[in-house]
Every structure is written in C-alpha cells, then in structure tokens.
Coordinates of C-alpha atoms and ligand atoms in Angstrom, one line a residue:
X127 CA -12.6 -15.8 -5.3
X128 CA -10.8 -16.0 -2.0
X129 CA -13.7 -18.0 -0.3
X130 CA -14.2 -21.0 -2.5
X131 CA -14.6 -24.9 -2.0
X132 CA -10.9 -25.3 -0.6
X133 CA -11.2 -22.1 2.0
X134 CA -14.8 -22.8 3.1
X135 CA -14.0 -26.3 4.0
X136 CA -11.6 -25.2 6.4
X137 CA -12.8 -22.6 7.5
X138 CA -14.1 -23.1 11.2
X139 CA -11.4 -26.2 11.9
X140 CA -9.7 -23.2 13.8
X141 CA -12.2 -20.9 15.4
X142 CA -10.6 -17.0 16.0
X143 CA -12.0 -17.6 19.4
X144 CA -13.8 -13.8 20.0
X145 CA -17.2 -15.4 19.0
X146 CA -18.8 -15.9 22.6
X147 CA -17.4 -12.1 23.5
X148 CA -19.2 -10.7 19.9
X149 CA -22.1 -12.5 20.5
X150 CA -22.5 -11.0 23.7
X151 CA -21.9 -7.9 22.3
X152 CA -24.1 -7.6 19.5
X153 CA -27.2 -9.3 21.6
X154 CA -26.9 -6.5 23.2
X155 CA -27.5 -3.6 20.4
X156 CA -29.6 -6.4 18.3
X157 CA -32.7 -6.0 21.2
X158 CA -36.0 -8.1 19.4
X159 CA -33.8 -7.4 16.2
X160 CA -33.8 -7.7 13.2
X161 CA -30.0 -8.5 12.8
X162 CA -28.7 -8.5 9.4
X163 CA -24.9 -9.5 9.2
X164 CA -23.5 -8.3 5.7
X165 CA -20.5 -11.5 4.5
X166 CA -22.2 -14.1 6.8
X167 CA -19.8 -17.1 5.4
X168 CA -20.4 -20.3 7.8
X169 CA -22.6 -18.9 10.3
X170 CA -19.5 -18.4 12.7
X171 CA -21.4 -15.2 14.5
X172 CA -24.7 -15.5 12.8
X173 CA -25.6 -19.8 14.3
X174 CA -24.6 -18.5 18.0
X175 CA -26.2 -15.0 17.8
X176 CA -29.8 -16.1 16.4
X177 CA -29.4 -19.2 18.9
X178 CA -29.8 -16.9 21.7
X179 CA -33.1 -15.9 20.1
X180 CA -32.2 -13.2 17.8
X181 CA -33.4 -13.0 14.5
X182 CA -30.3 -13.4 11.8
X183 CA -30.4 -12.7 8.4
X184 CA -27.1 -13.0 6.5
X185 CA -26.0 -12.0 3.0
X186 CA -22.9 -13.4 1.0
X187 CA -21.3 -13.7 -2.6
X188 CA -19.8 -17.3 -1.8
X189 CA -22.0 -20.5 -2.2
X190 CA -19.1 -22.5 -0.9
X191 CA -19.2 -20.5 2.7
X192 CA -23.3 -20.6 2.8
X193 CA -23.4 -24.3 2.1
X194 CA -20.9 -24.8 5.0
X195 CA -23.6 -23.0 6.8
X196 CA -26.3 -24.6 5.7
X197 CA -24.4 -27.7 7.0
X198 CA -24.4 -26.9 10.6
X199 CA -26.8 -27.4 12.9
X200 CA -29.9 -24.1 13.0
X201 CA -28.5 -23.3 9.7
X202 CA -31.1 -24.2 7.6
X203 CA -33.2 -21.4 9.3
X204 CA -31.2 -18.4 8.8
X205 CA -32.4 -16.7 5.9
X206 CA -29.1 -15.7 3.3
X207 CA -29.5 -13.7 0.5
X208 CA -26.8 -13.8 -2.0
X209 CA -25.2 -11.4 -3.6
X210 CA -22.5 -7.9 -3.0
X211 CA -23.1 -6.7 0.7
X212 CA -21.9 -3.3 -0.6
X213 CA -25.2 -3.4 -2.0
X214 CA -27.6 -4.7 0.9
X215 CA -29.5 -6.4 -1.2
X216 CA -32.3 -6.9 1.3
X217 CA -35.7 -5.3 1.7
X218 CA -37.0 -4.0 5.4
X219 CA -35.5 -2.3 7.7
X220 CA -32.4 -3.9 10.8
X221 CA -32.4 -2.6 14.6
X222 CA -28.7 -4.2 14.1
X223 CA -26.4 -4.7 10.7
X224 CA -22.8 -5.6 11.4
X225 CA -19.7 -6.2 10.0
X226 CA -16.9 -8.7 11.8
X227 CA -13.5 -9.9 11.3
X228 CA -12.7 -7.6 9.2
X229 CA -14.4 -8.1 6.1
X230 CA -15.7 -4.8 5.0
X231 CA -12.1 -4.2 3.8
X232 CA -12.9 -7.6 1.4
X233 CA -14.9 -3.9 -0.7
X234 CA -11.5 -2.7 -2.4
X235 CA -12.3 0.6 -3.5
X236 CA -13.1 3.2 -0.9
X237 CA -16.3 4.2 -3.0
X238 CA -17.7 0.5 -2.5
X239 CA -17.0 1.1 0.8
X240 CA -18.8 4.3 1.4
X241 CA -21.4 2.6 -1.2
X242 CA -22.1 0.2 1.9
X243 CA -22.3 2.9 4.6
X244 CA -24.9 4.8 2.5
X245 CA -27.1 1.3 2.1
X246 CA -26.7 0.4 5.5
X247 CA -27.9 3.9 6.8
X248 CA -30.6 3.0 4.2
X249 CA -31.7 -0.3 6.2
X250 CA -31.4 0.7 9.7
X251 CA -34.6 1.4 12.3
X252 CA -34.3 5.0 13.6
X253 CA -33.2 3.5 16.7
X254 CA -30.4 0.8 14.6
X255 CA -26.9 0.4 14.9
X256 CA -24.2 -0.8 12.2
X257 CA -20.9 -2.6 14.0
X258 CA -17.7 -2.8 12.1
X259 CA -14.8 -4.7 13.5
X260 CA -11.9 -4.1 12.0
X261 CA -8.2 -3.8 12.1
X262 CA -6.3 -1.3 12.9
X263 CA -4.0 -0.5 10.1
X264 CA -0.7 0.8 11.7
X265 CA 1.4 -1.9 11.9
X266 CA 1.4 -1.6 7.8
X267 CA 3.2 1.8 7.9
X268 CA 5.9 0.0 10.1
X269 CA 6.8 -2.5 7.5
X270 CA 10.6 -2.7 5.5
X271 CA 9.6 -2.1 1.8
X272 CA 6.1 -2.7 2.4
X273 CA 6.0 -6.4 3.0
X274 CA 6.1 -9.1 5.3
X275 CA 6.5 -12.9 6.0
X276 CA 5.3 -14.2 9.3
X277 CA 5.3 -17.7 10.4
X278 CA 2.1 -18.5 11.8
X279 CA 2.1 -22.3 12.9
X280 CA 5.6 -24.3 12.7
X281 CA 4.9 -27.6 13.1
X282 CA 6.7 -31.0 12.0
X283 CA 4.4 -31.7 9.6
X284 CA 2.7 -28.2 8.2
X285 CA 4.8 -24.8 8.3
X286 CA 2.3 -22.2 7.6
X287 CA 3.5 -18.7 6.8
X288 CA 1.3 -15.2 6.2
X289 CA 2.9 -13.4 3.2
X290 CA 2.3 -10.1 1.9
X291 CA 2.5 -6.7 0.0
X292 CA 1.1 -3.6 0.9
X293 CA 0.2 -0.7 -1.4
X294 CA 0.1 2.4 0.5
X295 CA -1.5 4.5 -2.4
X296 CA -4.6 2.3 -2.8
X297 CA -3.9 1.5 1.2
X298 CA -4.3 -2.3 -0.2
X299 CA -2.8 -5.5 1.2
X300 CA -2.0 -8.1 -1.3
X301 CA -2.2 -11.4 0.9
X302 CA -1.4 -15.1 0.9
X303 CA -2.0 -17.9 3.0
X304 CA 0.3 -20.5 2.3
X305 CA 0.9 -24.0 3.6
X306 CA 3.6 -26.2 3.0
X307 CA 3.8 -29.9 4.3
X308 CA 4.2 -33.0 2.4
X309 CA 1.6 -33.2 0.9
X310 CA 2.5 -30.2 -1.0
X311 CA 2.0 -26.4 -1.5
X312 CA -2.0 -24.7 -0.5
X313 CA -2.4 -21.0 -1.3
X314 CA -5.0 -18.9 0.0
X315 CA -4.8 -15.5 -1.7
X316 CA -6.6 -12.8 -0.2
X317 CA -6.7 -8.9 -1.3
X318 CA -8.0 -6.2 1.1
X319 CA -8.8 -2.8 1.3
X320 CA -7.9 -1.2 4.8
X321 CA -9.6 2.3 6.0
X322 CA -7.9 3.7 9.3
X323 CA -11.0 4.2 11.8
X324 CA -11.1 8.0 11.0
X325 CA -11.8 7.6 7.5
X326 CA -14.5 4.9 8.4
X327 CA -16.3 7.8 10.8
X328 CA -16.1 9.5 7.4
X329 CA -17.9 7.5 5.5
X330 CA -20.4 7.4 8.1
X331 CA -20.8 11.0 8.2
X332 CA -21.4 10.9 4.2
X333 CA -24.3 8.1 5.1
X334 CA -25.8 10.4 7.5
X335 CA -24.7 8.1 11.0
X336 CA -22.1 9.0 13.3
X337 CA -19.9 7.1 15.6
X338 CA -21.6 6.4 18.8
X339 CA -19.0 3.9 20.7
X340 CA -15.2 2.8 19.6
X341 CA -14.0 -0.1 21.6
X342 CA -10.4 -1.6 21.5
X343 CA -12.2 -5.4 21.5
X344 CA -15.5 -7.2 22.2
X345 CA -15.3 -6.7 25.7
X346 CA -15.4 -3.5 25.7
X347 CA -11.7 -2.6 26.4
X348 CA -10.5 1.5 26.1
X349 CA -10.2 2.2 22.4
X350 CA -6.0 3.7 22.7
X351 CA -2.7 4.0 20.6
X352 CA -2.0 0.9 20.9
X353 CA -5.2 -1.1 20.2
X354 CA -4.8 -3.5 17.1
X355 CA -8.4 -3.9 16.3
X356 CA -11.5 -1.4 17.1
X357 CA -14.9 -2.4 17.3
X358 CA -17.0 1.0 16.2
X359 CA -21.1 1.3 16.7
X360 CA -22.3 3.7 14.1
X361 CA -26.0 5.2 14.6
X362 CA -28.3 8.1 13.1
Ligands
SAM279 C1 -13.5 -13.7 6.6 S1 -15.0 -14.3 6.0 C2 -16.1 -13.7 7.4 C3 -17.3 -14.6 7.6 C4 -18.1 -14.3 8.8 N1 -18.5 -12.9 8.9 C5 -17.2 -14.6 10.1 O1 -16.9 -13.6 10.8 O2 -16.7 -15.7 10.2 C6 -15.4 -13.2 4.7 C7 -16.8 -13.5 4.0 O3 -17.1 -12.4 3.2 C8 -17.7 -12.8 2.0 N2 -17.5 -11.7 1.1 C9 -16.4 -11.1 0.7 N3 -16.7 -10.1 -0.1 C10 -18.0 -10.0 -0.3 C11 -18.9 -9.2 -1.0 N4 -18.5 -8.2 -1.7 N5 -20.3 -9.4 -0.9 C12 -20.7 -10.5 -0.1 N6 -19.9 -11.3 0.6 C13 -18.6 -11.1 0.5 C14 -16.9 -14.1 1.7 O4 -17.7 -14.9 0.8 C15 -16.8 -14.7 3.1 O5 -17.8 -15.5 3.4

C-alpha cells in the first residue's frame, strides 16, 4: 500500500544518488548473469544495470512502480514478475539476486524474512550471490521514547518532515512521509521491519549461505561501529 499511484509518480524526481556506485557493484558479482532484483519498483538499479549488458529480471507487488518502469526508456525489455518477493516467484536459477535500499525490511515479520533467504538460496547458481543493502539499525535504540521528527527539506514553499515510531519488541518502524505546502497536507506512510546485520547472517545460515563480504557502502568502504548502512554478499 505504501507504493501506489501518488508515491510511484514521484518516485525518481529525487534520485538517492548511490545508483552509479551499486551498479558498478553488482556488474561485478552479476558476471553473464542472470540478475534477478527482488522489489524492482521503477527500474532505478535494474534500467542502468541491464543497460551495461546484464540480464535483469525484476519482481514486485506494486503495478503503480512497474508501470513507472515500463515508462522509461529499456523498460519494456526487463522481464517483472508480480507478486511477494518473499516468495521468488520465479523459475530458473540467478548468478546474482539482490536486495537495495532497504527494502527487504518492507517483509514485517522475521519469518517472511527468513522465508526469502530460504527461496533465494533456492534460486541461486552454485557459484551465485544474494546482496542486501540495508540500514543499520542503531540510531533507533538512541531515540527519546522511541520516536522522532526530522525535517528533511525546509523550503519556502514545501516543509517536508520524516515522522516516526519505533517498536523495539517487533523491532518495527512505523513511518510517515509528510509534506506540507499550500497546496495542502501529502502523507506517505511506510511500515518496516529492521534486522541488525547479525541476525540477517542468521537467516542466511538457516538458508544454507553464509556471509562472504560486509561493506560500509557501495564503494566498498570498511564495514565499522560507526557505518549507517552495510552492503552484505551472501553465497553457498
Ligand atoms: C523503496 S522501493 C525500492 C525500489 C527499487 N528496488 C529501488 O531501489 O529503487 C520498494 C519497492 O518494494 C516493493 N515491495 C514492497 N514489499 C514488497 C513485497 N512483499 N513483494 C514485492 N514487492 C514489494 C514496492 O512495491 C516498491 O516498488
């Protein structure tokens, strides 16, 4: 429900600016490919990845964020299965299946989330690797009474703020988006599920992978206390 008509259609007018660095990154592992990226949404990493010749096959729940896709130039050609990528609803077998921006935390329970390990494992070459990018979670045990309100852009005519509450039993984050300007009040409500990187090696280990590389970034920066994201290459 978070990535309907209203989200999609904004969606790349402010790019995160780490795709040339991913790209680059998952060429790399992806060799002759298959790639499979599980939540494609507009073809962000997908368009520039199979434009450097790699073959990318996507799958998503939302037909707002495949149709935005579909919309952009070389999207016509990338093959998108819809439906839960907890399931990988795919048939064959991927040299490369990733996971960016943090979106296998979009799986809220920790058994869908294992659930996707397992059929990942189940769709990787002997030789494959699965990529998760993801946040990592500690600035959430630093919050006063589990929440937070940050202004993101304050402008003259939008203020746009990040609001939320975290639950650190079901280690969720109950998210908003909002914009206010004159032309009135948008929200963009977002829940998540966040695993701390040890828990995701975990669920690895139950899928019958284990961690080959942790990275602090897409270039390949030291994995250390103080990195806010992780980039993590799971293999057999
Ligand atoms: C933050 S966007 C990321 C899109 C793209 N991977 C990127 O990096 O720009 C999250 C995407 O995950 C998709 N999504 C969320 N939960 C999903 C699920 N359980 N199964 C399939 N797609 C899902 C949404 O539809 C949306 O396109």
């Amino acid at each position: 429900m978070s990535f309907g008509e209203d989200v999609a259609e904004r969606y790349d007018d402010s790019p995160r600016g780490d795709e040339e660095a991913a790209v680059a990154f998952l060429e790399r592992l992806a060799g002759e490919g298959p790639a499979l990226e599980l939540a494609i949404g507009t073809g962000r990493i997908a368009l520039p990845l199979a434009a450097r010749g790699v073959p990318v096959h996507g799958v998503d729940l939302s037909p707002a964020m495949v149709a935005r896709l579909r919309r952009k130039p070389g999207g016509e050609g990338i093959p998108v299965t819809m439906g839960d990528f907890s399931e990988v609803p795919v048939p064959g077998r991927y040299r490369l299946v990733y996971v960016v921006f943090n979106t296998l935390f979009n799986l809220l329970t920790q058994d869908e989330q294992v659930r996707c390990f397992e059929n990942v494992a189940a769709h990787l070459t002997d030789d494959g690797a699965f990529v998760v990018e993801a946040i990592v979670p500690a600035y959430l045990v630093r919050l006063r009474d589990d929440q937070y309100v940050d202004a993101e852009a304050v402008g003259v005519e939008e203020v746009r703020l990040d609001v939320a509450r975290h639950d650190p039993v079901t280690q969720r984050l109950y998210e908003s988006h909002v914009s206010l300007s004159a032309t009135g009040i948008r929200l963009n409500p977002i829940v998540t599920r966040y695993a701390w990187p040890s828990e995701l090696d975990l669920m690895a280990r139950i899928a019958g992978l284990h961690l080959r590389e942790r990275w602090g970034g897409w270039e390949r920066e030291p994995f250390c206390a103080t990195s806010r994201v992780h980039v993590s290459v799971y293999g057999r």
